[in-house]
Each structure stands twice: as C-alpha cells, then as structure tokens.
Short mmCIF file of C-alpha atoms in Angstrom, two decimals:
data_model
loop_
_atom_site.label_atom_id
_atom_site.label_comp_id
_atom_site.label_asym_id
_atom_site.label_seq_id
_atom_site.Cartn_x
_atom_site.Cartn_y
_atom_site.Cartn_z
CA MET K 1 241.08 213.02 -93.70
CA LYS K 2 242.53 216.36 -93.31
CA ILE K 3 241.46 218.91 -90.96
CA ALA K 4 241.97 222.06 -90.05
CA ILE K 5 241.35 223.46 -86.89
CA VAL K 6 240.55 227.03 -86.22
CA GLY K 7 241.04 227.99 -82.74
CA CYS K 8 242.74 224.87 -80.50
CA GLY K 9 242.33 226.23 -77.11
CA TYR K 10 240.13 224.18 -74.34
CA VAL K 11 237.54 222.66 -76.98
CA GLY K 12 240.02 222.72 -79.81
CA GLY K 13 242.77 221.08 -78.43
CA ALA K 14 240.96 218.25 -76.92
CA VAL K 15 239.07 217.31 -80.40
CA ALA K 16 242.83 217.69 -81.88
CA ARG K 17 244.17 214.82 -79.66
CA GLN K 18 241.18 212.66 -80.30
CA TRP K 19 241.66 213.47 -83.88
CA HIS K 20 245.36 212.89 -84.43
CA GLN K 21 245.23 209.81 -82.34
CA GLN K 22 242.49 208.10 -85.17
CA ALA K 23 245.43 209.25 -87.59
CA HIS K 24 243.62 211.98 -89.61
CA GLU K 25 246.00 214.64 -90.47
CA VAL K 26 245.44 217.84 -88.56
CA THR K 27 246.53 221.57 -88.75
CA ALA K 28 245.65 223.49 -85.65
CA THR K 29 246.15 227.14 -85.64
CA THR K 30 246.53 229.50 -82.45
CA THR K 31 246.90 233.05 -81.93
CA THR K 32 249.16 232.29 -79.16
CA PRO K 33 252.94 231.57 -80.12
CA LYS K 34 253.89 229.93 -76.67
CA ARG K 35 251.24 227.17 -77.50
CA VAL K 36 252.74 226.14 -80.53
CA ALA K 37 255.07 223.45 -78.66
CA THR K 38 252.19 221.87 -77.14
CA LEU K 39 249.81 221.68 -80.25
CA GLN K 40 252.75 219.83 -82.16
CA GLU K 41 252.16 217.08 -79.86
CA VAL K 42 248.23 216.81 -81.18
CA ALA K 43 248.71 218.01 -84.70
CA THR K 44 250.78 217.34 -87.97
CA ARG K 45 251.08 221.24 -88.71
CA VAL K 46 250.77 224.20 -86.04
CA ILE K 47 250.15 227.78 -87.55
CA VAL K 48 249.77 230.71 -85.79
CA ALA K 49 246.95 232.53 -87.57
CA ARG K 50 244.76 235.45 -86.16
CA GLY K 51 241.14 235.80 -87.47
CA ASP K 52 242.35 239.17 -89.32
CA ASP K 53 245.00 237.51 -91.05
CA LYS K 54 243.51 236.28 -94.33
CA VAL K 55 246.72 234.68 -95.81
CA ALA K 56 247.61 232.99 -92.46
CA LEU K 57 243.69 231.35 -93.07
CA GLN K 58 244.52 230.64 -96.57
CA GLU K 59 247.18 228.77 -95.61
CA ALA K 60 245.69 226.77 -92.75
CA VAL K 61 242.47 225.40 -95.02
CA GLN K 62 244.27 224.81 -98.10
CA ASN K 63 244.39 221.25 -99.60
CA GLN K 64 241.98 220.64 -96.42
CA GLU K 65 238.65 218.61 -95.96
CA ILE K 66 237.13 219.47 -93.19
CA VAL K 67 237.50 222.98 -91.13
CA LEU K 68 236.47 223.77 -87.26
CA LEU K 69 236.18 226.73 -86.08
CA SER K 70 236.71 226.94 -82.43
CA VAL K 71 237.35 230.10 -81.33
CA GLY K 72 236.75 231.54 -78.16
CA ALA K 73 237.22 235.56 -77.19
CA LYS K 74 239.92 236.29 -74.31
CA SER K 75 237.83 239.19 -73.28
CA SER K 76 234.30 240.27 -73.74
CA ASN K 77 235.72 243.42 -76.07
CA LEU K 78 237.01 240.80 -78.66
CA TYR K 79 234.15 239.21 -79.34
CA GLU K 80 233.72 240.66 -82.98
CA GLU K 81 237.50 240.23 -83.68
CA THR K 82 237.40 236.60 -82.58
CA TYR K 83 234.43 235.44 -84.05
CA LEU K 84 232.65 237.60 -86.60
CA THR K 85 235.87 238.45 -88.53
CA THR K 86 237.72 235.57 -88.49
CA ALA K 87 234.29 233.74 -89.84
CA LYS K 88 234.00 236.19 -92.62
CA ASN K 89 238.05 235.48 -93.25
CA LEU K 90 237.61 232.22 -93.32
CA VAL K 91 234.54 231.60 -95.27
CA ALA K 92 236.71 233.74 -97.90
CA ALA K 93 239.51 231.35 -97.66
CA ILE K 94 237.51 228.28 -97.71
CA LYS K 95 235.63 229.92 -101.19
CA GLU K 96 239.72 229.62 -102.56
CA ALA K 97 239.68 226.16 -101.07
CA ALA K 98 237.87 223.46 -103.19
CA SER K 99 239.12 220.49 -101.10
CA VAL K 100 236.91 221.53 -98.27
CA LYS K 101 233.70 219.42 -97.71
CA GLN K 102 232.79 220.25 -94.28
CA LEU K 103 232.56 223.20 -92.26
CA ILE K 104 232.16 222.88 -88.37
CA TYR K 105 231.31 225.58 -85.98
CA THR K 106 231.23 225.40 -82.38
CA SER K 107 228.52 228.01 -81.31
CA SER K 108 226.65 228.81 -77.77
CA CYS K 109 223.48 228.53 -76.82
CA THR K 110 223.39 232.02 -75.33
CA VAL K 111 222.10 233.17 -78.73
CA TYR K 112 218.54 232.22 -77.50
CA GLY K 113 218.25 234.89 -75.09
CA ASP K 114 216.01 235.12 -71.97
CA LYS K 115 213.27 232.71 -73.14
CA ASN K 116 211.52 232.69 -69.79
CA ASN K 117 213.20 229.17 -68.74
CA GLN K 118 210.66 227.55 -71.15
CA TRP K 119 212.50 224.74 -73.35
CA VAL K 120 214.04 225.82 -76.48
CA ASP K 121 215.11 223.95 -79.80
CA GLU K 122 217.07 224.75 -82.77
CA GLU K 123 213.85 225.90 -84.86
CA THR K 124 213.34 228.76 -81.94
CA PRO K 125 213.87 232.13 -83.05
CA LEU K 126 217.30 233.57 -81.07
CA ALA K 127 216.95 236.89 -79.06
CA PRO K 128 220.14 237.94 -77.86
CA MET K 129 219.91 239.80 -75.20
CA THR K 130 223.78 241.62 -75.03
CA LYS K 131 225.70 242.76 -78.31
CA ASN K 132 228.12 239.61 -77.86
CA GLY K 133 224.80 237.65 -78.20
CA GLU K 134 224.24 239.77 -81.36
CA ILE K 135 228.00 239.12 -82.52
CA LEU K 136 227.23 235.01 -82.07
CA ALA K 137 224.27 235.04 -83.39
CA GLU K 138 225.65 236.99 -87.19
CA THR K 139 228.68 235.20 -86.78
CA GLU K 140 226.14 231.69 -87.29
CA GLN K 141 224.60 233.09 -90.09
CA VAL K 142 227.90 234.53 -91.70
CA LEU K 143 228.88 230.71 -91.95
CA LEU K 144 225.57 229.28 -92.75
CA GLN K 145 225.11 231.24 -95.78
CA ALA K 146 228.51 230.11 -96.81
CA ALA K 147 226.70 226.11 -97.28
CA SER K 148 226.93 224.87 -100.85
CA GLU K 149 226.69 221.93 -103.11
CA ASN K 150 230.25 221.37 -102.28
CA LEU K 151 230.32 222.42 -98.64
CA ARG K 152 228.17 221.12 -95.32
CA VAL K 153 227.55 223.57 -92.69
CA CYS K 154 227.15 222.40 -89.46
CA ILE K 155 226.73 224.36 -85.98
CA LEU K 156 227.35 222.68 -82.45
CA ARG K 157 225.26 225.36 -80.07
CA LEU K 158 226.87 224.54 -76.98
CA ALA K 159 225.56 224.74 -73.65
CA GLY K 160 228.10 225.77 -70.36
CA ILE K 161 231.22 223.95 -70.84
CA TYR K 162 232.95 221.87 -68.45
CA GLY K 163 235.53 219.06 -67.77
CA PRO K 164 239.20 218.28 -66.84
CA GLY K 165 240.66 221.46 -65.54
CA ARG K 166 237.57 223.58 -66.07
CA GLU K 167 235.43 221.43 -62.96
CA LEU K 168 232.29 222.76 -61.84
CA THR K 169 234.02 223.78 -58.76
CA LYS K 170 236.56 225.73 -60.00
CA ILE K 171 233.80 227.65 -62.22
CA PHE K 172 231.91 228.72 -59.27
CA GLN K 173 234.96 228.95 -56.74
CA ASN K 174 233.59 232.75 -56.15
CA VAL K 175 230.52 232.26 -55.49
CA PHE K 176 229.87 229.67 -52.52
CA GLY K 177 229.35 231.48 -49.73
CA THR K 178 227.90 234.96 -50.99
CA VAL K 179 224.54 236.37 -51.52
CA ARG K 180 223.23 235.92 -55.22
CA PRO K 181 220.00 237.85 -57.09
CA GLY K 182 217.19 236.44 -57.52
CA SER K 183 215.81 232.94 -55.73
CA GLY K 184 218.13 230.81 -58.35
CA ASP K 185 215.04 229.39 -60.22
CA TYR K 186 216.40 230.01 -63.58
CA PHE K 187 217.45 226.75 -65.44
CA THR K 188 220.89 226.11 -66.25
CA ASN K 189 222.40 223.68 -68.95
CA TRP K 190 225.62 221.99 -69.25
CA ILE K 191 227.69 219.61 -71.91
CA HIS K 192 230.87 217.77 -70.60
CA LEU K 193 234.09 218.07 -72.78
CA ASP K 194 234.05 214.09 -73.17
CA ASP K 195 230.86 214.87 -75.20
CA ILE K 196 231.77 218.43 -76.91
CA VAL K 197 234.54 215.73 -78.66
CA GLY K 198 232.61 213.11 -79.18
CA ALA K 199 229.70 215.12 -81.20
CA LEU K 200 232.23 216.67 -82.91
CA GLU K 201 233.55 213.25 -84.37
CA PHE K 202 229.85 212.25 -84.79
CA VAL K 203 229.01 215.44 -87.11
CA ARG K 204 232.55 215.03 -88.95
CA SER K 205 232.07 211.18 -89.76
CA ARG K 206 228.40 211.61 -90.54
CA GLN K 207 229.08 214.55 -92.30
CA LEU K 208 225.98 216.57 -90.95
CA GLN K 209 224.73 219.67 -91.74
CA GLY K 210 222.43 222.43 -90.04
CA ILE K 211 222.13 223.19 -86.78
CA TYR K 212 222.01 221.06 -83.22
CA ASN K 213 221.91 222.39 -79.78
CA LEU K 214 224.58 220.14 -77.73
CA ALA K 215 223.13 219.54 -73.83
CA ASP K 216 223.27 216.91 -71.54
CA ASP K 217 219.87 215.32 -70.42
CA GLU K 218 219.98 217.11 -66.80
CA CYS K 219 218.80 220.69 -66.59
CA LEU K 220 218.95 221.90 -63.25
CA THR K 221 218.00 225.62 -61.52
CA GLY K 222 220.95 227.17 -60.60
CA LYS K 223 219.81 226.63 -56.93
CA GLU K 224 219.71 222.74 -57.35
CA LEU K 225 223.37 222.90 -59.04
CA LEU K 226 225.12 225.00 -56.47
CA ASP K 227 223.11 223.08 -53.84
CA ARG K 228 224.14 219.86 -54.96
CA LEU K 229 228.30 221.14 -55.35
CA SER K 230 228.22 222.43 -51.67
CA ASP K 231 226.71 219.55 -50.56
CA ARG K 232 229.12 216.92 -52.40
CA TYR K 233 232.14 219.23 -51.32
CA GLY K 234 231.24 220.41 -47.65
CA LEU K 235 231.20 223.92 -49.25
CA PRO K 236 229.46 227.35 -47.86
CA LYS K 237 225.58 227.35 -49.25
CA VAL K 238 224.88 230.37 -52.17
CA MET K 239 222.30 232.49 -49.98
CA TRP K 240 219.67 234.09 -52.37
CA ASP K 241 217.93 237.43 -51.99
CA ALA K 242 214.71 237.74 -54.10
CA SER K 243 214.31 241.43 -53.60
CA LEU K 244 217.52 241.76 -55.74
CA GLN K 245 216.77 241.52 -59.59
CA SER K 246 218.90 239.16 -61.57
CA SER K 247 220.56 240.63 -64.73
CA ARG K 248 221.16 237.02 -66.21
CA PRO K 249 220.81 237.58 -70.00
CA TYR K 250 220.23 233.85 -70.65
CA LYS K 251 217.42 232.07 -69.20
CA ALA K 252 216.15 228.80 -71.45
CA ARG K 253 216.22 224.78 -71.24
CA ILE K 254 217.87 223.38 -74.09
CA SER K 255 216.49 220.58 -76.18
CA ASN K 256 219.14 217.91 -77.02
CA ALA K 257 216.67 215.36 -79.06
CA LYS K 258 217.57 216.61 -82.43
CA ILE K 259 221.17 215.58 -82.01
CA LYS K 260 219.75 212.27 -80.10
CA LYS K 261 217.76 211.53 -83.05
CA ALA K 262 220.57 212.11 -85.55
CA GLY K 263 222.07 208.83 -83.36
CA TYR K 264 224.42 210.61 -80.64
CA LYS K 265 224.58 208.96 -77.77
CA LEU K 266 225.82 211.06 -74.56
CA ILE K 267 228.97 209.93 -72.77
CA HIS K 268 227.60 211.90 -69.76
CA PRO K 269 223.88 212.53 -69.58
CA GLN K 270 224.06 214.06 -66.29
CA ILE K 271 226.08 216.33 -64.65
CA GLN K 272 229.43 215.01 -63.34
CA LEU K 273 230.17 216.50 -59.97
#
C-alpha cells in the first residue's frame, strides 16, 4: 500500500521501518532536514514538511491510501502549532486527495485528565487539566470530524511510551533518590514501542475506525513502579512526602478492553523493566 507518515520521530520512525520491510511504499515527513538521510533508509520518499506548510502536506498525501499522523511537540509551548495546526492543514490536504481511505492518529491518554484514579474507557468524557491537554482533545475532534463514507478515521490514545532508547530507567533517571510530593498512590499507564507499532499495523490491516486506548495490562502505582525499578537496578529509593500536594494533571487507570476485543494481542502485556 501507499502510506504517508506525517511525523517520523520515535514512533513514526519505528512503524515506517516495519511498513517499509513489509514492502509498503512509505512517504515519511520530518521537520528536521538532518534526519532525511536516516529516514531514507526506512522510506521510499522523504519530505521536509512543517505542520503549517500546506503545500508540503498536500505533496505528502497525494496518491496515498493511508495517512498516519504521529507528531510530537519539541516543547510545551509548541503544542498548538505541532498538533492542532498540523491536523487542520492535513485534513484540508486529504480532502484534495481522494485516494486516502484511512487516517490514523496517535493521541494521548492525558486527554482524560484527573479521574481520581478510576478506570476510564473510550466512552469516558474528556476533562484535560492543562491547556496542552485541551489542544490534544481539540486535535482529536478536528480529525474525527473529517470522517466520511470514503475516509475512515482511527485514533489511538497512547499511554506513556517507553522502549529501546527510552527505557523506564532513563525516563526516571532524575527521580531516584529524591523526595516526591504525595504518596505515589496514583496509577501509571504504559505501552511499549513494540505494541504501538503492532497496534498501528493492526489498525491499518483491519481498516479500523473510531477511538481505541492503547495501554498494557499492568497498571502499577507510581510508588510500585519506582520501587520495582530501584530494586531491579540497585538505584536509590524514591521517598514520598504526603504533606506536599502532587500537581500531577492526569490520574486514571486506562482500560485496553476495546482494542483487545477487536482482536489485538499485546506483545508486552506486562511492563518490561
């Protein structure tokens, strides 16, 4: 198939490699010119395109059958430009490209906001707690509204991403041995890069539409996770101070029942320490 991947960072680059190995014709976009040579190893065509470059996005999606939007903001003040602007311009470009039959977007479970550690599924109302969370939720709506008889739109809401080069010990390297606010009783939700790539292929091959959460089966509290990592790697324990209020804007337990019911089997159902 002809597949355009808008945004080829950690996730987009990994799925580009798999789809390229499966002999799909992959068009990859990047905002970083110095990444072109690297992406040429996993893509048939590479285009340097920013989200506000309507012409470049039109070029990227022309004659494509599937479009994956998998962007990531380089800083917290670039969310609107990275997500919302790109989504709006991408939808406009796809409307001019009748060949596109499916649009897939990797969103984030942070759109659920603070649910007081309760279980949430795809029907749970969104309540983002930050401006950037609101931008992510609005981006989803822009894409969902583009769905039609000829265009299937599928959104994967990802839990925390980890994997090769982004190991949990690296993510939390500045936390070990420190004192953290609260008691660490908030639940964490994670998904391995292998499963993101696997789920994207699952969504593509079955032409799924709608919203699906993507998290593994193991829902550890922050304290449980950090204690396990400390024990496993001999790192200093994290101490908790319940007298200090945690400002964590996202507290929920993410249900993955819907995508599993659709037939997806997790590669890593448990956290890989």
